[in-house]
Amino acid sequence: MGVCLDLSQFPLRPTTALIDLDAIEQNVRIVARSLTPGTKLIAVVKGNGYGHGATMVAETATRAGASHLAVATVGEGRHLREEGVESPIIVLGPTHRREHELAVGLGLELGVGDVASIESIAHAATMLDRVAKVHLKIDTGMHRFGADPSDAVELARAIDRTPSLSLAGIFTHFADADAADERSATNQADIFDRVIAEIKADGIDIPLVDEANSAATLRSRRYDYGAIRLGISMYGIPASSSVPLLPGMKAAMTIESTIARLFDLKKGERVSYGGTYEALRDERAALIPIGYADGYRRALSNRGWVSAGDALLPVRGRVCMDQTVVGVPDDADLSVGSRVVVMSNGEGESPSAIELADMLDTIPYEIVTGISARVPRVYFRGSDVVAIEDLAGLSRFR
Ligand SMILES: *Cc1c(COP(=O)(O)O)cnc(C)c1O
């Protein structure tokens, strides 16, 4: 049931997210091996590395062979640069003109989908006397961010003839690559093929062409182009039940805490705000120092459970901002300080991110990205703690 790390020497709060860097490294290597030879791997570390901590994930993915990193915002890219990450970083999402000088100064590569942002980035690059790399985003059917396919050649030309810009790549994004039915994805890929062919026919060189997210990558080599963008499955979580992980891939995050108080509830006593749980008989309860400000969602009130060894401890009453009360089975041999697993990596008795998502009518992406910065990330390889990141910042130990 997971590793047993010795955290006694670290001044950490009892609630921690344990991040298995070996799992992340292995997941990247397994996916990289499955790609068409020569295909580059862009590690997507937006949303604080899907809640796993962007810096350590970025380093680990790079070591495992990722050539580029991708984030959603300039702020996320800046954070990685400030932590010393030197890989190419692509900002996938739309940016604001007021961010462009900062972004270009940091050497971030920006996704663009319209003339106004191309001009603004060109202006920032000219001011800084630099050449900014941009990636033209094509909207092939997601209908979110990107240029209409009919405008693609014109925009590629505009970038190509601007001295302060360099067209580093062209990309698009799938709306439905994780669905049981692959047709929506193949339709988008057909549109993307035509756009790429038109731009190439215009004599414009495109260093990087990428389309696939995790689902498309795990599904078929049809979507490899020159690179793929690997997000959720790098963390060992499948994009959906229609697209299983490859053999050997494994979830990297486990959330643990310890019992802070063990107490008795008498029949008729009620628990937590609003008293929504009432003891039907004399019973035992335990306090776990985790709450919705940590990302342990309030909708788990009277629904979720944690585990301690083989014992299942159901949530009693409302999840609070910082604390949650759970029931303790009569026969469980627990004491203050006993370790509890709040979210498992799929092994053991506690719900995994997938099971929590099912319970909460959402997707595991939202569960892991929702684990807040207040929860220390403890990074380990084998049974060694190699780094810790908490509100005070990142500390490496080897
Ligand atoms: C988040 C994101 C990805 C990664 O998607 P996963 O499903 O997590 O692999 C890839 N491309 C873009 C544009 C994204 O926003």
Coordinates of C-alpha atoms and ligand atoms in Angstrom, one line a residue:
M1 CA 0.0 0.0 0.0
G2 CA 2.3 2.8 -1.2
V3 CA 5.7 3.6 0.2
C4 CA 6.5 4.4 3.8
L5 CA 8.6 7.5 3.7
D6 CA 10.3 8.7 6.8
L7 CA 9.2 12.4 7.1
S8 CA 10.1 12.8 10.8
Q9 CA 13.1 15.1 10.0
F10 CA 11.0 17.6 8.0
P11 CA 8.9 20.3 9.7
L12 CA 5.8 19.5 7.6
R13 CA 2.2 19.6 8.4
P14 CA 0.7 16.2 8.6
T15 CA -1.2 16.4 5.3
T16 CA 1.0 15.9 2.3
A17 CA 0.8 14.9 -1.3
L18 CA 3.4 12.3 -2.0
I19 CA 4.7 12.5 -5.6
D20 CA 6.4 9.5 -7.1
L21 CA 9.0 10.9 -9.5
D22 CA 9.9 7.4 -10.7
A23 CA 6.3 6.9 -11.8
I24 CA 6.4 10.2 -13.8
E25 CA 9.7 9.4 -15.4
Q26 CA 8.5 5.9 -16.3
N27 CA 5.2 7.2 -17.7
V28 CA 7.1 9.6 -20.0
R29 CA 9.6 6.9 -21.1
I30 CA 6.8 4.4 -21.9
V31 CA 4.8 6.9 -24.0
A32 CA 8.0 8.1 -25.7
R33 CA 8.9 4.6 -26.7
S34 CA 5.4 4.1 -28.2
L35 CA 5.7 7.1 -30.6
T36 CA 6.6 7.1 -34.3
P37 CA 10.4 7.4 -34.2
G38 CA 11.5 11.0 -34.2
T39 CA 8.3 12.3 -32.7
K40 CA 9.1 14.9 -29.9
L41 CA 7.3 14.9 -26.6
I42 CA 6.0 18.1 -25.1
A43 CA 5.4 17.7 -21.4
V44 CA 2.3 19.7 -20.3
V45 CA 2.8 21.1 -16.8
K46 CA 0.1 23.7 -16.7
G47 CA -2.1 23.9 -13.6
N48 CA 1.0 23.5 -11.4
G49 CA 1.9 20.3 -13.1
Y50 CA -1.7 19.1 -12.8
G51 CA -1.3 19.7 -9.1
H52 CA 1.9 17.6 -8.8
G53 CA 4.2 20.7 -8.8
A54 CA 5.3 22.1 -12.1
T55 CA 9.1 22.4 -11.4
M56 CA 9.9 18.9 -10.3
V57 CA 7.6 17.4 -12.9
A58 CA 9.3 19.6 -15.6
E59 CA 12.7 18.4 -14.5
T60 CA 11.7 14.8 -14.4
A61 CA 9.9 14.8 -17.7
T62 CA 12.9 16.6 -19.3
R63 CA 15.2 13.9 -17.9
A64 CA 12.9 11.3 -19.4
G65 CA 13.2 12.8 -22.8
A66 CA 10.7 15.6 -23.1
S67 CA 12.1 18.2 -25.5
H68 CA 9.6 21.0 -24.6
L69 CA 7.4 22.0 -21.8
A70 CA 3.9 23.5 -22.1
V71 CA 2.0 25.7 -19.7
A72 CA -1.3 27.7 -20.0
T73 CA -0.2 31.1 -18.9
V74 CA 2.8 33.4 -18.9
G75 CA 2.8 33.4 -15.1
E76 CA 3.3 29.6 -15.1
G77 CA 6.2 30.0 -17.6
R78 CA 7.7 32.7 -15.5
H79 CA 7.6 30.5 -12.4
L80 CA 9.5 27.7 -14.2
R81 CA 12.1 30.2 -15.5
E82 CA 12.6 31.6 -11.9
E83 CA 13.1 28.0 -10.7
G84 CA 15.9 27.6 -13.2
V85 CA 14.1 25.6 -15.9
E86 CA 15.8 26.2 -19.2
S87 CA 13.9 24.0 -21.6
P88 CA 11.8 25.6 -24.4
I89 CA 8.4 26.5 -22.8
I90 CA 5.3 27.0 -24.9
V91 CA 2.4 29.0 -23.5
L92 CA -0.6 27.2 -25.0
G93 CA -3.4 29.6 -24.1
P94 CA -4.3 33.0 -25.2
T95 CA -2.2 35.8 -23.7
H96 CA -2.8 39.5 -23.1
R97 CA -0.8 42.2 -24.8
R98 CA 0.3 43.6 -21.5
E99 CA 2.1 40.3 -20.8
H100 CA 4.0 40.1 -24.1
E101 CA 7.2 42.0 -23.1
L102 CA 7.6 39.9 -20.0
A103 CA 7.0 36.7 -21.9
V104 CA 9.4 37.6 -24.7
G105 CA 12.0 38.7 -22.2
L106 CA 11.8 35.3 -20.5
G107 CA 12.2 33.5 -23.9
L108 CA 8.7 31.9 -23.6
E109 CA 7.2 30.7 -26.9
L110 CA 3.6 31.9 -27.3
G111 CA 0.6 30.4 -28.9
V112 CA -1.2 32.8 -31.2
G113 CA -4.4 32.8 -33.1
D114 CA -5.0 36.3 -34.4
V115 CA -3.4 39.3 -36.0
A116 CA -3.6 41.6 -33.0
S117 CA -1.6 39.3 -30.7
I118 CA 0.9 38.6 -33.5
E119 CA 1.5 42.4 -33.9
S120 CA 1.7 42.9 -30.1
I121 CA 4.3 40.1 -29.7
A122 CA 6.3 41.5 -32.7
H123 CA 6.3 44.9 -31.1
A124 CA 7.5 43.6 -27.7
A125 CA 10.2 41.6 -29.5
T126 CA 11.4 44.7 -31.4
M127 CA 11.5 46.7 -28.2
L128 CA 13.7 44.1 -26.6
D129 CA 15.7 43.5 -29.8
R130 CA 14.9 39.8 -29.8
V131 CA 13.2 37.3 -32.0
A132 CA 10.1 35.9 -30.4
K133 CA 9.1 32.3 -31.2
V134 CA 5.4 31.9 -31.8
H135 CA 3.2 28.8 -32.4
L136 CA 0.2 29.3 -34.6
K137 CA -2.9 27.7 -33.1
I138 CA -5.5 26.5 -35.5
D139 CA -9.1 25.9 -34.4
T140 CA -10.0 22.7 -36.2
G141 CA -13.2 22.0 -34.3
M142 CA -12.7 22.6 -30.5
H143 CA -14.1 26.1 -31.0
R144 CA -12.1 27.6 -28.2
F145 CA -8.8 29.2 -28.9
G146 CA -7.1 29.5 -32.3
A147 CA -7.4 30.8 -35.9
D148 CA -10.0 29.7 -38.3
P149 CA -8.5 27.3 -40.8
S150 CA -9.3 29.6 -43.7
D151 CA -7.1 32.3 -42.1
A152 CA -4.2 30.0 -41.3
V153 CA -2.0 30.6 -44.4
E154 CA -2.4 34.4 -44.1
L155 CA -1.4 34.4 -40.5
A156 CA 1.5 32.0 -41.1
R157 CA 2.7 34.4 -43.8
A158 CA 2.4 37.4 -41.5
I159 CA 4.5 35.7 -38.9
D160 CA 7.0 34.5 -41.5
R161 CA 7.6 37.9 -42.9
T162 CA 8.0 39.7 -39.6
P163 CA 11.7 40.0 -38.7
S164 CA 11.1 40.0 -34.9
L165 CA 9.1 36.8 -35.1
S166 CA 9.9 33.2 -35.9
L167 CA 7.2 30.6 -36.6
A168 CA 8.3 27.9 -34.2
G169 CA 5.3 25.6 -34.7
I170 CA 1.7 25.0 -35.7
F171 CA -0.7 23.2 -33.4
T172 CA -4.3 22.4 -32.9
H173 CA -6.3 20.7 -30.0
F174 CA -8.8 17.9 -29.9
A175 CA -12.3 18.4 -28.4
D176 CA -13.2 14.7 -28.2
A177 CA -10.2 12.5 -28.6
D178 CA -11.1 10.6 -25.4
A179 CA -14.5 9.6 -26.6
A180 CA -15.4 6.0 -27.4
D181 CA -16.1 7.1 -31.0
E182 CA -12.9 8.4 -32.7
R183 CA -14.6 10.2 -35.6
S184 CA -14.5 13.7 -34.2
A185 CA -10.8 13.3 -33.8
T186 CA -10.2 12.1 -37.3
N187 CA -12.3 14.9 -38.7
Q188 CA -10.2 17.4 -36.9
A189 CA -7.0 15.7 -38.0
D190 CA -8.2 15.8 -41.6
I191 CA -8.7 19.6 -41.4
F192 CA -5.3 20.0 -39.7
D193 CA -3.7 18.0 -42.6
R194 CA -5.1 20.4 -45.1
V195 CA -3.9 23.5 -43.2
I196 CA -0.4 22.1 -42.8
A197 CA -0.3 21.1 -46.5
E198 CA -1.4 24.6 -47.6
I199 CA 1.2 26.4 -45.4
K200 CA 3.9 24.1 -46.6
A201 CA 2.8 24.7 -50.2
D202 CA 3.3 28.4 -49.6
G203 CA 7.0 27.6 -48.9
I204 CA 6.8 28.3 -45.2
D205 CA 9.0 26.1 -43.0
I206 CA 7.2 24.7 -39.8
P207 CA 9.7 23.4 -37.3
L208 CA 7.2 21.8 -34.9
V209 CA 3.7 20.4 -35.8
D210 CA 1.6 19.0 -33.0
E211 CA -1.9 18.0 -32.4
A212 CA -2.3 15.1 -30.0
N213 CA -3.1 15.3 -26.3
S214 CA -2.9 12.2 -24.0
A215 CA -6.0 10.6 -25.4
A216 CA -5.0 10.9 -29.1
T217 CA -1.4 9.8 -28.3
L218 CA -2.5 6.7 -26.5
R219 CA -5.0 5.9 -29.2
S220 CA -3.1 6.0 -32.5
R221 CA 0.0 6.9 -34.4
R222 CA -2.2 8.8 -36.8
Y223 CA -1.9 12.0 -34.7
D224 CA 1.9 12.0 -34.1
Y225 CA 2.9 14.7 -36.7
G226 CA 6.2 16.0 -35.4
A227 CA 5.4 16.1 -31.7
I228 CA 2.7 15.2 -29.1
R229 CA 1.6 17.1 -26.0
L230 CA 1.4 14.8 -23.0
G231 CA -0.7 16.0 -20.0
I232 CA -2.8 13.8 -17.8
S233 CA -1.3 10.4 -18.7
M234 CA 2.2 11.6 -17.8
Y235 CA 0.8 11.7 -14.2
G236 CA -0.5 8.2 -14.6
I237 CA -4.1 9.0 -15.0
P238 CA -6.1 7.9 -18.1
A239 CA -7.8 10.7 -20.0
S240 CA -11.0 8.7 -19.9
S241 CA -12.2 5.2 -19.5
S242 CA -12.1 4.8 -23.3
V243 CA -8.4 5.3 -23.5
P244 CA -6.5 3.1 -21.1
L245 CA -2.9 3.8 -20.1
L246 CA -0.1 1.6 -21.5
P247 CA 1.2 -1.3 -19.5
G248 CA 3.6 -0.2 -16.7
M249 CA 2.1 3.4 -16.4
K250 CA 1.2 4.3 -12.9
A251 CA -0.4 7.2 -10.9
A252 CA 2.1 9.5 -9.3
M253 CA 0.1 11.2 -6.5
T254 CA -1.0 9.9 -3.1
I255 CA -2.5 12.2 -0.5
E256 CA -1.9 11.2 3.1
S257 CA -2.6 12.7 6.5
T258 CA -2.5 11.6 10.1
I259 CA -5.1 11.4 12.9
A260 CA -5.0 14.7 14.9
R261 CA -7.6 13.7 17.5
L262 CA -9.5 10.6 18.4
F263 CA -12.7 11.0 20.3
D264 CA -16.0 9.5 21.3
L265 CA -19.4 10.5 20.0
K266 CA -22.4 9.7 22.1
K267 CA -25.7 8.5 20.5
G268 CA -27.5 11.7 19.3
E269 CA -24.4 13.9 19.1
R270 CA -23.9 15.7 15.9
V271 CA -20.8 16.5 13.9
S272 CA -19.4 19.7 12.3
Y273 CA -21.1 22.7 10.8
G274 CA -24.8 22.3 10.5
G275 CA -24.8 19.1 12.4
T276 CA -25.5 17.1 9.3
Y277 CA -24.3 13.8 10.8
E278 CA -25.9 12.4 14.0
A279 CA -24.4 9.4 15.8
L280 CA -27.0 6.7 15.8
R281 CA -25.2 5.0 18.6
D282 CA -22.1 5.5 20.7
E283 CA -19.2 5.5 18.3
R284 CA -15.6 6.7 17.7
A285 CA -14.5 9.5 15.5
A286 CA -11.2 10.9 14.3
L287 CA -10.1 14.4 13.1
I288 CA -8.1 14.6 9.9
P289 CA -6.4 18.0 9.2
I290 CA -7.5 18.4 5.6
G291 CA -10.4 20.4 4.1
Y292 CA -11.7 22.1 1.1
A293 CA -8.9 24.8 1.2
D294 CA -6.6 21.9 0.5
G295 CA -8.7 20.6 -2.4
Y296 CA -10.6 18.0 -0.3
R297 CA -13.9 18.9 -1.7
R298 CA -16.9 19.9 0.5
A299 CA -19.2 17.8 -1.7
L300 CA -17.5 14.8 0.0
S301 CA -19.4 15.7 3.2
N302 CA -21.1 12.5 4.5
R303 CA -20.0 10.7 1.2
G304 CA -16.2 10.3 1.0
W305 CA -13.9 8.1 3.0
V306 CA -10.3 7.7 3.9
S307 CA -8.4 4.6 4.9
A308 CA -6.0 3.6 7.7
G309 CA -4.5 0.2 7.0
D310 CA -7.4 -2.0 6.1
A311 CA -10.0 0.2 7.9
L312 CA -12.3 2.4 6.0
L313 CA -13.1 5.7 7.7
P314 CA -16.2 7.4 6.3
V315 CA -16.5 11.2 6.4
R316 CA -18.9 12.3 9.1
G317 CA -20.7 15.6 8.7
R318 CA -19.5 18.5 6.6
V319 CA -15.9 18.8 5.3
C320 CA -14.7 22.2 6.7
M321 CA -12.1 24.5 5.2
D322 CA -9.2 22.9 7.0
Q323 CA -10.5 19.9 8.9
T324 CA -12.7 16.8 8.4
V325 CA -14.1 14.3 10.8
V326 CA -14.3 10.6 10.0
G327 CA -15.9 7.7 11.7
V328 CA -13.6 5.0 13.2
P329 CA -14.7 1.3 13.1
D330 CA -15.0 -0.3 16.6
D331 CA -12.3 -2.8 15.8
A332 CA -9.7 -0.5 14.2
D333 CA -6.5 -0.2 16.2
L334 CA -5.8 3.5 15.6
S335 CA -4.3 6.3 17.7
V336 CA -3.4 10.0 17.4
G337 CA -0.7 10.1 14.7
S338 CA -1.8 7.1 12.8
R339 CA -1.4 7.5 9.1
V340 CA -4.4 7.8 6.9
V341 CA -4.6 7.7 3.1
V342 CA -7.0 10.3 1.7
M343 CA -6.4 9.7 -2.0
S344 CA -4.6 6.6 -3.3
N345 CA -2.6 6.0 -6.4
G346 CA -5.0 3.2 -7.3
E347 CA -3.5 0.7 -4.9
G348 CA -5.0 0.2 -1.5
E349 CA -8.4 1.0 0.0
S350 CA -8.7 4.8 -0.4
P351 CA -10.4 6.3 -3.4
S352 CA -8.1 7.2 -6.4
A353 CA -8.4 10.5 -8.3
I354 CA -10.7 8.6 -10.7
E355 CA -13.0 7.4 -8.0
L356 CA -13.1 10.8 -6.3
A357 CA -14.0 12.3 -9.7
D358 CA -16.8 9.8 -10.2
M359 CA -18.1 10.5 -6.7
L360 CA -18.0 14.3 -7.4
D361 CA -19.4 14.1 -11.0
T362 CA -16.2 15.6 -12.5
I363 CA -13.0 14.4 -14.1
P364 CA -9.7 13.4 -12.4
Y365 CA -8.0 16.4 -14.0
E366 CA -10.1 18.7 -11.7
I367 CA -9.3 16.6 -8.6
V368 CA -5.5 16.7 -9.0
T369 CA -5.3 20.3 -10.2
G370 CA -7.5 21.3 -7.2
I371 CA -5.0 20.1 -4.6
S372 CA -3.9 23.5 -3.3
A373 CA -0.5 25.0 -2.7
R374 CA -1.0 24.6 1.0
V375 CA -0.5 20.9 0.8
P376 CA 3.2 20.2 0.8
R377 CA 4.4 18.1 -2.1
V378 CA 6.9 15.5 -1.0
Y379 CA 8.9 14.2 -4.0
F380 CA 10.4 10.7 -3.7
R381 CA 12.4 8.3 -5.8
G382 CA 12.4 4.7 -4.5
S383 CA 12.0 5.3 -0.7
D384 CA 14.1 8.5 -0.6
V385 CA 12.7 12.0 -0.3
V386 CA 14.5 14.1 -2.9
A387 CA 12.6 17.4 -2.7
I388 CA 9.8 19.1 -0.9
E389 CA 7.7 22.0 -2.1
D390 CA 5.4 23.9 0.2
L391 CA 4.3 27.5 0.7
A392 CA 7.9 28.4 1.6
G393 CA 9.2 27.2 -1.8
L394 CA 11.0 24.2 -3.2
S395 CA 13.9 22.5 -1.4
R396 CA 15.9 19.8 -3.0
F397 CA 17.9 17.3 -1.0
R398 CA 20.0 15.6 -3.6
Ligands
LIG1 C1 -4.1 20.7 -21.4 C2 -3.8 20.6 -22.8 C3 -3.1 19.5 -23.3 C4 -2.9 18.2 -22.5 O1 -4.1 17.5 -22.5 P1 -4.2 16.1 -21.7 O2 -5.5 15.6 -22.0 O3 -4.0 16.4 -20.3 O4 -3.1 15.2 -22.3 C5 -2.7 19.5 -24.6 N1 -2.9 20.6 -25.4 C6 -3.5 21.7 -25.0 C7 -3.8 22.8 -25.9 C8 -4.0 21.7 -23.7 O5 -4.7 22.8 -23.3

